[in-house]
Each structure stands twice: as C-alpha cells, then as structure tokens.
Short mmCIF file of C-alpha atoms and ligand atoms in Angstrom, two decimals:
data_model
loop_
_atom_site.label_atom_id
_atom_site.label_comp_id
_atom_site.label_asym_id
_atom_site.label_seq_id
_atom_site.Cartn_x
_atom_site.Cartn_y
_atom_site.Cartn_z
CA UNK A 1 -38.19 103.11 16.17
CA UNK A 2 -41.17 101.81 17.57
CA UNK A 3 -40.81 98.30 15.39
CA UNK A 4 -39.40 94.89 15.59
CA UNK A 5 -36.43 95.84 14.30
CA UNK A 6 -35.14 97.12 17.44
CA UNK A 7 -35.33 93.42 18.89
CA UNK A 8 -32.03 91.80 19.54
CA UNK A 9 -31.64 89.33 16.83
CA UNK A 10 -30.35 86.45 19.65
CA UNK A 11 -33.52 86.79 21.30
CA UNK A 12 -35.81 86.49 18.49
CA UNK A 13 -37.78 82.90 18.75
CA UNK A 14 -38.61 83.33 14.89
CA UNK A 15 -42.21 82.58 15.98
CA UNK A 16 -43.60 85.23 13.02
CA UNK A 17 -46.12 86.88 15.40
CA UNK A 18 -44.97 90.35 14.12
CA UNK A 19 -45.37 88.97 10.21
CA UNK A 20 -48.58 88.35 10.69
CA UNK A 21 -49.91 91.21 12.43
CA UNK A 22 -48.42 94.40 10.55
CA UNK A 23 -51.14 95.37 8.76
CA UNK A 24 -48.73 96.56 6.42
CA UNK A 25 -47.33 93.59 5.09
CA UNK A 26 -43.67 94.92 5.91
CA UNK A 27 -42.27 92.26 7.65
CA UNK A 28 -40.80 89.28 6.07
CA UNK A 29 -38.43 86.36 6.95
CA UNK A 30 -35.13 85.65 5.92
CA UNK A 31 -32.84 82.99 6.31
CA UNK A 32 -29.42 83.37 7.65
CA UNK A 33 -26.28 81.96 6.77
CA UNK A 34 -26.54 79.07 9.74
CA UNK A 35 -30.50 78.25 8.41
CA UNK A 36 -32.40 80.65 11.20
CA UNK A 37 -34.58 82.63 10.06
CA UNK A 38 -35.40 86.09 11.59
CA UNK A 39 -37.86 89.34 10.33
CA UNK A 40 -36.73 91.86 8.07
CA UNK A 41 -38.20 95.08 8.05
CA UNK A 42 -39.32 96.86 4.73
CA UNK A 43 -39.00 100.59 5.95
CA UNK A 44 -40.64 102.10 2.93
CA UNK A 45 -43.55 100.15 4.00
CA UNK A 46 -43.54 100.63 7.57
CA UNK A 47 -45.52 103.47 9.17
CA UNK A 48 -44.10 102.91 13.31
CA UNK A 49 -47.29 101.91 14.93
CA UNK A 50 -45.51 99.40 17.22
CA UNK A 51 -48.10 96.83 17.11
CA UNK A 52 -45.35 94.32 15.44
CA UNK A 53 -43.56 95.26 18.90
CA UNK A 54 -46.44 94.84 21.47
CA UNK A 55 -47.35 91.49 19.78
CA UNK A 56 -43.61 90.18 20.08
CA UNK A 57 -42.57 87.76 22.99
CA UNK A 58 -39.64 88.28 23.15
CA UNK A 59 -39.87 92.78 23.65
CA UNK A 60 -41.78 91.47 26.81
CA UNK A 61 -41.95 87.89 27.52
CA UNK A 62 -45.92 86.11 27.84
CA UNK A 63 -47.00 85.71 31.44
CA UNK A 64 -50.06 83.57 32.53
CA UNK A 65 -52.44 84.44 35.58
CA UNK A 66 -51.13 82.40 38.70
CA UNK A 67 -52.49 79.02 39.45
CA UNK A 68 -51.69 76.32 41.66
CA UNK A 69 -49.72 74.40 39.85
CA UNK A 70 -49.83 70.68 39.72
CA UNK A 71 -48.06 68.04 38.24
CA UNK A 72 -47.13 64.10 37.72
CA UNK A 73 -45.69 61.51 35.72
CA UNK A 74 -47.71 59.70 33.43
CA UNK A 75 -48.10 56.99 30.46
CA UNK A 76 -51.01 55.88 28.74
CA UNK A 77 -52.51 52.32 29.31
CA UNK A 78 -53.07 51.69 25.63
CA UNK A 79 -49.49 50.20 24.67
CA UNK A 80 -50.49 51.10 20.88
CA UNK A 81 -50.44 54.60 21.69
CA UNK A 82 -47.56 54.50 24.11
CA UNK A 83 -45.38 53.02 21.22
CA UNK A 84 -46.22 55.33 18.55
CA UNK A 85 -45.28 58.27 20.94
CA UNK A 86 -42.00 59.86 22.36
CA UNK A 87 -42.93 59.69 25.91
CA UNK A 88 -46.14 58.97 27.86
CA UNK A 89 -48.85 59.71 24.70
CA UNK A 90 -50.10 62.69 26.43
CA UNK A 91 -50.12 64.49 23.53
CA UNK A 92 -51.76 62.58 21.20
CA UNK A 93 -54.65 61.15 23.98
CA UNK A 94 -55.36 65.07 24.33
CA UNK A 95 -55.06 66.03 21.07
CA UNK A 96 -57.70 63.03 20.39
CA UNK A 97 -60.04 64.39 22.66
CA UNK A 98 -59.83 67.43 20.92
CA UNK A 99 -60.92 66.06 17.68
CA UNK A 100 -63.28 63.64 18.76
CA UNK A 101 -65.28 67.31 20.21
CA UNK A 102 -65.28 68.94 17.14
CA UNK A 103 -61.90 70.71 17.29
CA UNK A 104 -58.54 71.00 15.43
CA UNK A 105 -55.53 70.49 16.55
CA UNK A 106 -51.68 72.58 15.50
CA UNK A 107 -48.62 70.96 15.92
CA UNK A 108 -45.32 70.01 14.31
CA UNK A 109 -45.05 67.71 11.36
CA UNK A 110 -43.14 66.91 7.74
CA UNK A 111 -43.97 67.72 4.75
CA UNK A 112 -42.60 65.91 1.75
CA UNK A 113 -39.51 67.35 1.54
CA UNK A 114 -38.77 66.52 5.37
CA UNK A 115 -39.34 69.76 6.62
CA UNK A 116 -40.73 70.56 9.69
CA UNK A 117 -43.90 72.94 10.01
CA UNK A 118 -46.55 73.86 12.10
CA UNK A 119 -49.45 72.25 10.32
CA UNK A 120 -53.52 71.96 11.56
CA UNK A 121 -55.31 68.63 11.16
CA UNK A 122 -59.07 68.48 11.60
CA UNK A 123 -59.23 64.53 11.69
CA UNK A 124 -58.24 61.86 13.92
CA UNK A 125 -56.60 59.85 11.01
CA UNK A 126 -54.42 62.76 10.25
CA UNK A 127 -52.68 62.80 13.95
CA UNK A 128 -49.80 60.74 13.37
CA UNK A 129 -48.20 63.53 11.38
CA UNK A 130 -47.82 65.55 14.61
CA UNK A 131 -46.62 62.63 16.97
CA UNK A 132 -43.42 62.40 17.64
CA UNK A 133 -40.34 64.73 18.41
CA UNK A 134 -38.53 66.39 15.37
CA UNK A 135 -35.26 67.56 16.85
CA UNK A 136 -35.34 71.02 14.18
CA UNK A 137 -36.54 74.33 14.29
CA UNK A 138 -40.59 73.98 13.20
CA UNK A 139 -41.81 76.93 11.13
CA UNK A 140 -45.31 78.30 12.42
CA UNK A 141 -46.08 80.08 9.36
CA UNK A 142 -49.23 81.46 9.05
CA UNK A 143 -50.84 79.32 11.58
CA UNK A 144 -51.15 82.29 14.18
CA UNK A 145 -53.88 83.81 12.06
CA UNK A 146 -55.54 80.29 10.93
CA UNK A 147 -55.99 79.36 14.62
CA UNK A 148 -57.09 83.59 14.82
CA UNK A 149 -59.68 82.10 12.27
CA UNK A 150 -60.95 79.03 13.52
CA UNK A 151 -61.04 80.88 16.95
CA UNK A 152 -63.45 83.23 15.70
CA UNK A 153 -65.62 80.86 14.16
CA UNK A 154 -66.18 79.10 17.91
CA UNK A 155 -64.25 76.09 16.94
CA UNK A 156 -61.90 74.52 19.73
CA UNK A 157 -58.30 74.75 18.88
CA UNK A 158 -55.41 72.96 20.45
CA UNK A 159 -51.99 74.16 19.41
CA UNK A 160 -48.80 72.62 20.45
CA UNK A 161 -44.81 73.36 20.36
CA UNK A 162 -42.31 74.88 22.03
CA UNK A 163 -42.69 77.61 24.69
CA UNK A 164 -41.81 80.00 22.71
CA UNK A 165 -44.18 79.00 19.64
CA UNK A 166 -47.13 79.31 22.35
CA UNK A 167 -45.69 82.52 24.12
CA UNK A 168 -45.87 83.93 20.54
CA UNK A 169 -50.02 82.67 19.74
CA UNK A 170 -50.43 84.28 22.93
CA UNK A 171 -49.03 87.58 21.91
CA UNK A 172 -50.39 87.70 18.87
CA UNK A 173 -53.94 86.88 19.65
CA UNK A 174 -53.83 89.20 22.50
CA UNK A 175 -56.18 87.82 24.74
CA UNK A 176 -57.91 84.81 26.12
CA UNK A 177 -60.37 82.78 24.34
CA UNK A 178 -62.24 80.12 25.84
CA UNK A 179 -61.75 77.40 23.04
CA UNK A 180 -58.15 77.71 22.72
CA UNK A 181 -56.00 75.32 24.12
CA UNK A 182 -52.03 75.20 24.29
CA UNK A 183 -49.34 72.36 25.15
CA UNK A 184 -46.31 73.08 25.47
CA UNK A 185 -42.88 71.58 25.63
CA UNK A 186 -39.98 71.37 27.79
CA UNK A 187 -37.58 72.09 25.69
CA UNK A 188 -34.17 72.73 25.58
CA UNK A 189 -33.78 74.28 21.78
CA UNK A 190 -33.49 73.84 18.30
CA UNK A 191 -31.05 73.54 15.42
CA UNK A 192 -31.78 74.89 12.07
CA UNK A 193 -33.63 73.90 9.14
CA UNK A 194 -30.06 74.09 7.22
CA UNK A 195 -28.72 71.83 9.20
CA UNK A 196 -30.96 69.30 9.40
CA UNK A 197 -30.92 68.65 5.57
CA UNK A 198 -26.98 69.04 5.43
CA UNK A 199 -27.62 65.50 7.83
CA UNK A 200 -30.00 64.14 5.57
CA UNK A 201 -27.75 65.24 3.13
CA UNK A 202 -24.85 63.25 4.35
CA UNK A 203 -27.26 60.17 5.46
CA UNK A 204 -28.37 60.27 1.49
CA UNK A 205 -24.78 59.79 0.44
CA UNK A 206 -24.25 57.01 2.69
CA UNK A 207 -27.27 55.30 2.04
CA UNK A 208 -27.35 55.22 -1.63
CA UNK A 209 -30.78 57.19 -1.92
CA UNK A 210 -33.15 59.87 -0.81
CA UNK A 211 -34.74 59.86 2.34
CA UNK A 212 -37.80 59.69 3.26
CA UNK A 213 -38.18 59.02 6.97
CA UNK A 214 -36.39 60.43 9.76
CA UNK A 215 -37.11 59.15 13.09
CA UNK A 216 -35.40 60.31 16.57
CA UNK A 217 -37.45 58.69 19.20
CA UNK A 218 -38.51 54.85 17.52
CA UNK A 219 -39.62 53.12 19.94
CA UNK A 220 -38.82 49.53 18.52
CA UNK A 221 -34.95 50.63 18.42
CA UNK A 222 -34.23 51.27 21.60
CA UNK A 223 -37.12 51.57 24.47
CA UNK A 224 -38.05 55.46 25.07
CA UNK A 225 -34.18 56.57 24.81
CA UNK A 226 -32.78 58.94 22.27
CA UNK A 227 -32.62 56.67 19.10
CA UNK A 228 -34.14 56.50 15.79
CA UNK A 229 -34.40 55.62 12.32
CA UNK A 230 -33.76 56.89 8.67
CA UNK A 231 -35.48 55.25 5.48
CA UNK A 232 -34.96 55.16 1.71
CA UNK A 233 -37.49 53.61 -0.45
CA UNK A 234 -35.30 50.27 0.05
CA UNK A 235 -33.12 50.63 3.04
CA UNK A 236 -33.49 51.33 7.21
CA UNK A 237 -30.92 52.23 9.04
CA UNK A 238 -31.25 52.03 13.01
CA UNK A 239 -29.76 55.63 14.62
CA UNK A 240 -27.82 55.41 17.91
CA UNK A 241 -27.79 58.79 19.23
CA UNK A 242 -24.32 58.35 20.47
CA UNK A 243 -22.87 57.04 17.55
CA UNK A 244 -24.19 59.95 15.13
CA UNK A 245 -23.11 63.46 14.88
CA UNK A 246 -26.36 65.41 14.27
CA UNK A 247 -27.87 63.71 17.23
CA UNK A 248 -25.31 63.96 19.88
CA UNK A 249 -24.39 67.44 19.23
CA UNK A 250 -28.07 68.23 19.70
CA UNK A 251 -28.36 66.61 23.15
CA UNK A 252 -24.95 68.26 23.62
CA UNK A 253 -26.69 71.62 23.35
CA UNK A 254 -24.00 72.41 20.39
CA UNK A 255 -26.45 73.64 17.49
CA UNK A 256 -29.53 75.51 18.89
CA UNK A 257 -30.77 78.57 17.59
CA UNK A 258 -29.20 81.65 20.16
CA UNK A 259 -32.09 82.56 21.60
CA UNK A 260 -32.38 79.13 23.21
CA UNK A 261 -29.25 80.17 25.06
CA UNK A 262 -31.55 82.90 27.10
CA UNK A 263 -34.55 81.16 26.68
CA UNK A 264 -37.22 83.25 29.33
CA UNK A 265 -39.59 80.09 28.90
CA UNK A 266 -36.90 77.39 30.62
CA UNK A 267 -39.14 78.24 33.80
CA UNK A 268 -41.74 76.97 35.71
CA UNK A 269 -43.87 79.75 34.22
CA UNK A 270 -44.96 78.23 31.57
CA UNK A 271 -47.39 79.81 28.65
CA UNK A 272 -48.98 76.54 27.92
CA UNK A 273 -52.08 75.32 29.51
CA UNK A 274 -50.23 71.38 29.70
CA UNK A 275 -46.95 70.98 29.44
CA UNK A 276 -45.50 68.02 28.73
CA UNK A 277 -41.92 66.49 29.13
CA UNK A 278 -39.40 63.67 28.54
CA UNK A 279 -39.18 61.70 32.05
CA UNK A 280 -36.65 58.72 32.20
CA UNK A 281 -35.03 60.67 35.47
CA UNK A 282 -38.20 59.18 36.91
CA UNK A 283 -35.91 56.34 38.41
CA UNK A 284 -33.66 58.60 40.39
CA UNK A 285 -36.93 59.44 42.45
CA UNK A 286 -38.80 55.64 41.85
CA UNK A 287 -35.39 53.74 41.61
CA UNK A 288 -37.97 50.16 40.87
CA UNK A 289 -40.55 52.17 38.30
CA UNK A 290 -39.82 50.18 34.62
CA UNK A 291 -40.18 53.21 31.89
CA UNK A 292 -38.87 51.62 29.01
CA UNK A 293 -42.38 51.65 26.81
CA UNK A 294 -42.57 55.53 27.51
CA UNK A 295 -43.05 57.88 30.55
CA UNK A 296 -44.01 61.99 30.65
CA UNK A 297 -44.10 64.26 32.82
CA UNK A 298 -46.43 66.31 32.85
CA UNK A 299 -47.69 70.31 34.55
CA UNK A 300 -50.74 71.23 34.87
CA UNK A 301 -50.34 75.25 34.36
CA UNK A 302 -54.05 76.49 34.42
CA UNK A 303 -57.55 75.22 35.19
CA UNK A 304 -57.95 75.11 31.28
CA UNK A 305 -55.29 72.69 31.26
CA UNK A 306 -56.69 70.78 34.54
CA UNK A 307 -60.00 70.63 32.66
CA UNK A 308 -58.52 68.88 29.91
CA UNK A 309 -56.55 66.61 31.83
CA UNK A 310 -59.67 65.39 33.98
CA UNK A 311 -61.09 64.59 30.43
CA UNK A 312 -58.17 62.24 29.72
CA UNK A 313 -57.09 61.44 33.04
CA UNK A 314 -58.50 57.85 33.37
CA UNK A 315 -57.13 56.54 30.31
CA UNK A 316 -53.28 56.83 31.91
CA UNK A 317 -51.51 55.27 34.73
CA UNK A 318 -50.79 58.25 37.03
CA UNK A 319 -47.70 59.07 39.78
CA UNK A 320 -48.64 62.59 41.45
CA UNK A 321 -45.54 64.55 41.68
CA UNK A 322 -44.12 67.63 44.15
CA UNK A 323 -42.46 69.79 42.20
CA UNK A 324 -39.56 69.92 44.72
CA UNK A 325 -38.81 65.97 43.78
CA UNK A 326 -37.84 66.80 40.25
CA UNK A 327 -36.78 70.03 39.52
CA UNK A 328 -33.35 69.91 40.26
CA UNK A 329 -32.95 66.96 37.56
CA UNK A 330 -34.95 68.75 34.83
CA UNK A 331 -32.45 71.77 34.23
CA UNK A 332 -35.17 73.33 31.67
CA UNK A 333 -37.54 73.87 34.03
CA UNK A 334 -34.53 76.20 36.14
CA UNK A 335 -32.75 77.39 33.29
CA UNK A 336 -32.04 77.62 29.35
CA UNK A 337 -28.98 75.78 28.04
CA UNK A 338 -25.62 76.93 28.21
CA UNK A 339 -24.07 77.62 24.99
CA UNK A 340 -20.89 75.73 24.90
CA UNK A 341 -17.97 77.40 22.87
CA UNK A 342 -17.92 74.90 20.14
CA UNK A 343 -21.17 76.13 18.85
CA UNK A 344 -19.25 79.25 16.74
CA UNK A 345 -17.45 76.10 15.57
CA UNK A 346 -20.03 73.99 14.42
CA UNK A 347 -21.92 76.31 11.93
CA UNK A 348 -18.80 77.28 10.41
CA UNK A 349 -18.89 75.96 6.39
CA UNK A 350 -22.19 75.24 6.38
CA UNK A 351 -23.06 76.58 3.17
CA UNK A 352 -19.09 76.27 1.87
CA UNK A 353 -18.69 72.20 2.84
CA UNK A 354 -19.86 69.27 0.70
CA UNK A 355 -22.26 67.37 3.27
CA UNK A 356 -19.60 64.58 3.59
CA UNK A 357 -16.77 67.35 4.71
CA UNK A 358 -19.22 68.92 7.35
CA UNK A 359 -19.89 65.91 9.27
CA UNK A 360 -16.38 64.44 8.88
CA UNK A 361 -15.58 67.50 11.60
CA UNK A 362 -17.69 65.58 14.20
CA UNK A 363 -15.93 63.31 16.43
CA UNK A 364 -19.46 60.68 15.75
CA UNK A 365 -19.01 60.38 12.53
CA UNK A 366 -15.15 58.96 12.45
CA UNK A 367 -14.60 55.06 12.32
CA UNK A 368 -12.07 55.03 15.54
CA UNK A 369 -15.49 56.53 17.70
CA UNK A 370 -16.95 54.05 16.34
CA UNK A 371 -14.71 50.89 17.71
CA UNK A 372 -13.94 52.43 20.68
CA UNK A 373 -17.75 52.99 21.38
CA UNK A 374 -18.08 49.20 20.61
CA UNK A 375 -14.93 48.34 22.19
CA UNK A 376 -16.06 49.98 25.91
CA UNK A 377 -19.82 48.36 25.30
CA UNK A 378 -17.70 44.60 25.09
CA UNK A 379 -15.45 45.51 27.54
CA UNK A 380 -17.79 46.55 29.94
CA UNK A 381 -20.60 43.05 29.25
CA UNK A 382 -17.37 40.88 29.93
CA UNK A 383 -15.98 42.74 33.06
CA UNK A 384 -17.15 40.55 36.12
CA UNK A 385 -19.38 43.44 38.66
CA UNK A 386 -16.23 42.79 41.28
CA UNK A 387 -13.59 44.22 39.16
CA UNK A 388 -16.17 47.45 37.98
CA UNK A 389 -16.76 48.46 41.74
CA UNK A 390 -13.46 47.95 42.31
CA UNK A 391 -12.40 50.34 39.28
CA UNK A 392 -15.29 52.99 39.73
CA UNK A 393 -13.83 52.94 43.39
CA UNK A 394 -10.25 54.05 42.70
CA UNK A 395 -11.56 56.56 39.73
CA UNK A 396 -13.88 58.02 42.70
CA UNK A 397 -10.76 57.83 45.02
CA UNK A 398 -8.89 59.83 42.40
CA UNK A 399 -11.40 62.23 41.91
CA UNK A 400 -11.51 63.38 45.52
C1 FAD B 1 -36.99 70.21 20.01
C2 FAD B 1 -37.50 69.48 21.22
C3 FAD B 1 -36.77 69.53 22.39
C4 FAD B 1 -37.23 68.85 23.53
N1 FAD B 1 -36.49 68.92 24.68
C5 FAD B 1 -36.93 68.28 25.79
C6 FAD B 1 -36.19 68.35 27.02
O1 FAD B 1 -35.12 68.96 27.07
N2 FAD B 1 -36.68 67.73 28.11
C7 FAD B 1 -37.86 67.06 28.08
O2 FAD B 1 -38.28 66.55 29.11
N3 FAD B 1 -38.60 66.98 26.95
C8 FAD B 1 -38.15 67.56 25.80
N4 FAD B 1 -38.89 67.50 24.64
C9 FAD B 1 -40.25 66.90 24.69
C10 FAD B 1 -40.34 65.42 24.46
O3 FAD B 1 -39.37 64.97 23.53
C11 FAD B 1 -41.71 65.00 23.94
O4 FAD B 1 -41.99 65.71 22.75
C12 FAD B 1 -42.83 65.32 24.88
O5 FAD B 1 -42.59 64.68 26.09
C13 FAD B 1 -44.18 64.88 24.31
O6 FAD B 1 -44.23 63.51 24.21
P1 FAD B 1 -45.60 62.72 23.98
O7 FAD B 1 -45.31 61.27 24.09
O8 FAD B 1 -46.68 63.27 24.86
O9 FAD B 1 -46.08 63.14 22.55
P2 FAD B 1 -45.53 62.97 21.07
O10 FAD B 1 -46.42 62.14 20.26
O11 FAD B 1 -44.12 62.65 21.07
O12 FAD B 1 -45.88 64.48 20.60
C14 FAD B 1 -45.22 65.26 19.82
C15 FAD B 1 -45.55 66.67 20.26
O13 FAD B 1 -44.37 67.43 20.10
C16 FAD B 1 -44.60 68.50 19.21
N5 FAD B 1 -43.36 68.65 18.45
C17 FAD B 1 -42.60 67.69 17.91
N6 FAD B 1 -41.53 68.22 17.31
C18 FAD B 1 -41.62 69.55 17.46
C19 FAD B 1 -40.84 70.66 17.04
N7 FAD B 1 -39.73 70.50 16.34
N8 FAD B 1 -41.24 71.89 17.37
C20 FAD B 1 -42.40 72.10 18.06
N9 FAD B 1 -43.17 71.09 18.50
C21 FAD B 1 -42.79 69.84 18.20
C22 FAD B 1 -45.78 68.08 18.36
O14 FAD B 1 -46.45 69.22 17.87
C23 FAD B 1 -46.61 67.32 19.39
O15 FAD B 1 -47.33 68.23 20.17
C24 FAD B 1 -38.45 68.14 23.48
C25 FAD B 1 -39.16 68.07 22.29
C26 FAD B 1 -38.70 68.74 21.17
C27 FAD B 1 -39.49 68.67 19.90
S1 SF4 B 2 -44.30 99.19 13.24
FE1 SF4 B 2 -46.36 98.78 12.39
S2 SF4 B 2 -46.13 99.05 10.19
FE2 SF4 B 2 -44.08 98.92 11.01
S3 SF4 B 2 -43.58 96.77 10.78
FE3 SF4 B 2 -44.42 97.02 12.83
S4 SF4 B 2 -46.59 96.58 12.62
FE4 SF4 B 2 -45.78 96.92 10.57
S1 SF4 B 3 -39.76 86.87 18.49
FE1 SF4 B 3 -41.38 86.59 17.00
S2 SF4 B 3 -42.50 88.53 17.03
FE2 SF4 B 3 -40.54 88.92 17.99
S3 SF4 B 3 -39.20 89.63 16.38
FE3 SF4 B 3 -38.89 87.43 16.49
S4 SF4 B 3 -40.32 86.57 15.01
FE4 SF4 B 3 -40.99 88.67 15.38
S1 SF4 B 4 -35.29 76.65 24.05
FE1 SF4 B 4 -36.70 78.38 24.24
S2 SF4 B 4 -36.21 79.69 22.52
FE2 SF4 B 4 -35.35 77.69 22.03
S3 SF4 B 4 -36.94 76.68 20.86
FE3 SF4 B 4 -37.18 76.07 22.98
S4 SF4 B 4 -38.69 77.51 23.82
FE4 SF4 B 4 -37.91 78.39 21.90
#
C-alpha cells in the first residue's frame, strides 16, 4: 500500500493535503465518533501512486532550510489593535501589510453556524474574522489548492494556523514560492468540532437562546488572560476560564485531537516563516514589564519571515530575546502535551448525552466549584500578607 491509508490514524493532523492532491478524487473525510475527522480511502478508486503519501506531513514530517534563528517579545503601539487581538497584534499588523501590497491573507475564522474554518480574505475590512484565538480544531478545506491558485497567478499569500496546518501547505505545494508567506502558532492542540457545539449547546440552554458569539481571549473581561465571552441576540455572558468546563479542560490538555499528544511541530523547528505565541511568562524573565493590554512572542524562522518583520517592525514596542531565557517556560516549544488519562474519559457519551448531562461530568460546571472558587478569591483579598507568608511557609515546610 503505497497510500495514506497506511498512516497511523493518531498521527494524522487532518490537514487534507492528501484530499486535495489525489488526482483521483479517492480520498474523503469523515468524522469520528469524538468530532475528528480523518481520510478515508475509496479503494476502487485508488490506483497506488503514493503521491497522497509523499504530500502527507505526518509519513515524514516538513523541515525548513536552517537559519539563524531570532526572536523577541513584542506588542503593537496602536492600543486599538492591541485590544482587538489575543496577544501582541502581530498577526493582524502582518497580515495588514499583506493586504495593503496586493495580497491575501488565510487564516481561521466562523462562519455562521460558529464553525471554525480556514477562510481567505482579500480586504483589509474583512480581517477581523481571522483575529483572535478559536480554541477548536479549524478545517482547511480546500484552501491548500486556492492558495496553489493564487500562488500561480503571482499574488502574495499569507496563510496562518497551527504548525501542522502550515507543515501540511508545505507538503502539498511541494516547493518554495517566493510570494508565499506562513505564520504559525505555538500551539499546544485542539479539541473537536463536536465538542465545541455540545458547549455551545449547553451555553444555549442556559442562556435562553442561540448563540452567536463566542469569545476566548476578550480583552475588556479580563486583560490578555484566558477569558471570554458568549452572546445571544439579547444576552452576554462574561467566561472565566476557571469557572467553565470547556475552557479549563482545554488548558488542562484534556480534549485535544491525539495527534497533538506526539505533535513533531512542538519544536523549535518550526515550518512557519513567523511564529507567533502567547507571552504572559514574560514577567518571570522582566519581573517589572506590565503585559496586561497584550504581549507575543515572537520567532523569526527564515529570512522570509525577517523580511516581513523589518516591514512591520517599527510599528511595535520590541524586547530582543535569547532563546535560552524562555524556553524552559514555553513547554511547546520542547515538547507536545502529555495526554492525561482522563481524556478516554472525557469523550465518552458524546453523541449518547443530552448537552446538559455531558457537562454536568465536569467538576466547572457544578455549583459547590463554584462557591468554593469564590470562597478562596474572598478569603484570600481579606487575609492580611503576614498570615499568607506565614501559611505558604509551613505548606512549603510540609512539602519538603
Ligand atoms: C488552538 C490554539 C492553541 C494555542 N496554544 C498556544 C500555546 O500553547 N502557547 C502560546 O504561546 N500560544 C498559543 N496560541 C497562540 C495565541 O493564542 C495567539 O493566537 C497568538 O499569540 C497570536 O496572537 P496575535 O495577537 O498575534 O493575533 P490574533 O489576532 O489573536 O490572531 C489570530 C491568529 O490565530 C489564528 N487562529 C486562531 N484560531 C485558530 C485555530 N483554531 N486554528 C488555526 N489558527 C487559528 C488565526 O488564523 C490568526 O492567524 C494558541 C492558539 C490557538 C488558536
Ligand atoms: S495512492 Fe494515489 S490514487 Fe490512491 S489515494 Fe493516494 S493519491 Fe489517490
Ligand atoms: S496528516 Fe494530512 S495528509 Fe496526512 S493523512 Fe492526515 S489529513 Fe492526510
Ligand atoms: S498540537 Fe500539533 S498536531 Fe495538534 S493542532 Fe497543534 S500543531 Fe497540530
């Protein structure tokens, strides 16, 4: 077998690089129970050339040529555009750049129905779709062979997602073009399609109404921490990530998809030209720096990607960065996520539970979490400093 089908199924990114290249049209995708989708191979179609194979990143993972790597933490100046962004606004302030030559830009977006896709957008008004971090799986479609397209035709193309979304462009098109660009993510995985809309599911029933916004980095609630917000046509309701059971089992590594689990692209070798990052460990290396409009960090992975950055470079405040300083406190960049046992767990009655019944499982989503959360948060505003050294001290006594 000289196909896809040999690939093991927990390494497959579901990037569809091997849909759209058979020239057969015998690969399609289909959904699992948990909401991952994977290919499946129509033999009587199939004629074993192996080019779905060669074009697949995860038979033999994307490498780039060496550079000398560079990298630092930045934010933009323009508060605007730090506040509509997740981090620093590097994304967007590139991605504008982009546009403003002539280009298009690929990234991750809603459609009406809330769910996430790769999408292109050719104008600067259309960017907002793309800002902003959807914690879910984002389906790339056909946009492999629509950036293909626009390649072709000498247009500029910037397309960003996860590693593996750009490890999989990369395979696909096969070889370097001079007007594509990539940005990539650091990323430490995804949950499902399935299971996102179970939680907006469950958010609908609580709400009274269908929902129409889902946010998971708003700025105005909560600085550039992991909060958001959810919308009905009439109501908003603010989303602590520690108080709600969709979020916290994401940052708890409980729900991604299992080839996040052996991710090859939580590395310093990146496939992207920029990557960009989350950075509020900043203050365990600038204990005074204040990051609470937005920070990123961000690589520089090629001289593409240092061309682009000189291009945006003077509209950010800039902190260079050795690699050596940070690394240790951004696991992704050593190593993918460990897959904790629960996650067998947590899929389990997805497609069997009422909404209500599948979040009542999670510890988040019972009223008890709820006080004590509240409770500690009190208890810990109206504890004089004294009496918290003096507790932290015997716990660390304890410990030892
Ligand atoms: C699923 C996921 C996991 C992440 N994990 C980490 C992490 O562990 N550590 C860390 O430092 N940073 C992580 N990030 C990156 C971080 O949250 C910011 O997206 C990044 O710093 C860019 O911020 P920004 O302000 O430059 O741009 P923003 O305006 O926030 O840009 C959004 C960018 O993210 C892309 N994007 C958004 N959602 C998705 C998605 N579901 N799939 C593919 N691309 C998407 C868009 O295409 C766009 O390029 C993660 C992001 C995502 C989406
Ligand atoms: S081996 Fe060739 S024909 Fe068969 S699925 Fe792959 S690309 Fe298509
Ligand atoms: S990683 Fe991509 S190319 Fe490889 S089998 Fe999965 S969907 Fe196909
Ligand atoms: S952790 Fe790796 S495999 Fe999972 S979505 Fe991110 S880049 Fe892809």
């Amino acid at each position: 077998m000289n196909s896809v089908s040999i690939i093991d199924r927990k390494k497959c990114f579901s990037c569809r690089s091997c849909v759209q290249v058979c020239p057969n049209n015998a690969i399609d995708m289909q959904e699992n129970r948990e909401g991952f989708f994977y290919p499946r191979l129509n033999e009587s179609k199939c004629v074993d050339c192996g080019l779905c194979l060669k074009h697949c990143p995860s038979f033999e993972p994307y490498e780039q040529n060496d550079f000398e790597k560079s990298s630092c933490a930045v934010w933009v100046k323009d508060d605007r555009k730090l506040f509509e962004s997740s981090s620093g606004a590097l994304f967007s302030a590139v991605a504008e750049k982009v546009l403003e030559n002539g280009g298009v830009v690929f990234g991750a977006a809603y459609n009406n129905d809330l769910f996430v896709e790769q999408i292109c957008i050719e104008n600067i008004n259309e960017l907002y779709k793309l800002k902003g971090s959807k914690y879910v799986e984002s389906t790339t479609n056909s946009t492999y062979s629509e950036v293909l397209a626009y390649l072709k035709n000498e247009k500029k193309v910037l397309y960003s997602g996860t590693p593996c979304q750009i490890a999989g462009l990369k395979k696909f098109l096969d070889k370097d073009y001079e007007n594509l660009f990539t940005m990539d993510l650091i990323c430490h995985g995804v949950p499902s399609e399935r299971l996102f809309h179970k939680y907006l599911e469950w958010q609908s029933e609580q709400l009274g109404g269908k929902i129409i916004y889902c946010g998971f980095r708003d700025k105005d609630v909560g600085g550039c921490s992991c909060n958001g917000k959810i919308k009905t046509k009439t109501k908003t309701k603010t989303v602590l990530s520690a108080l709600d059971p969709y979020y916290s089992s994401f940052i708890r590594c409980e729900t991604y998809r299992e080839s996040c689990y052996s991710c090859p692209y939580s590395s310093l070798k990146r496939p992207g030209d920029i990557t960009m990052g989350d950075f509020t460990e900043i203050t365990e290396i600038i204990p005074e720096i204040d990051f609470s409009k937005g920070l990123s960090l961000c690589i520089i992975d090629t001289k593409k990607g240092q061309a682009l950055f000189n291009l945006i470079k003077d509209s950010f405040n800039i902190i260079p960065l050795e690699f050596s300083q940070y690394i240790s406190i951004k696991s992704n960049l050593q190593k993918p996520s460990e897959r904790p046992d629960v996650r067998d767990f947590v899929y389990s009655g997805i497609l069997e539970l009422s909404a209500k019944k599948f979040f009542k499982r999670f510890k988040e989503a019972s009223r008890f979490y709820f006080i004590r959360f509240y409770s500690r948060k009190i208890l810990s505003k109206i504890t004089p400093a004294f009496i918290k050294k003096f507790v932290k001290r015997i716990i660390r006594g304890k410990a030892k």
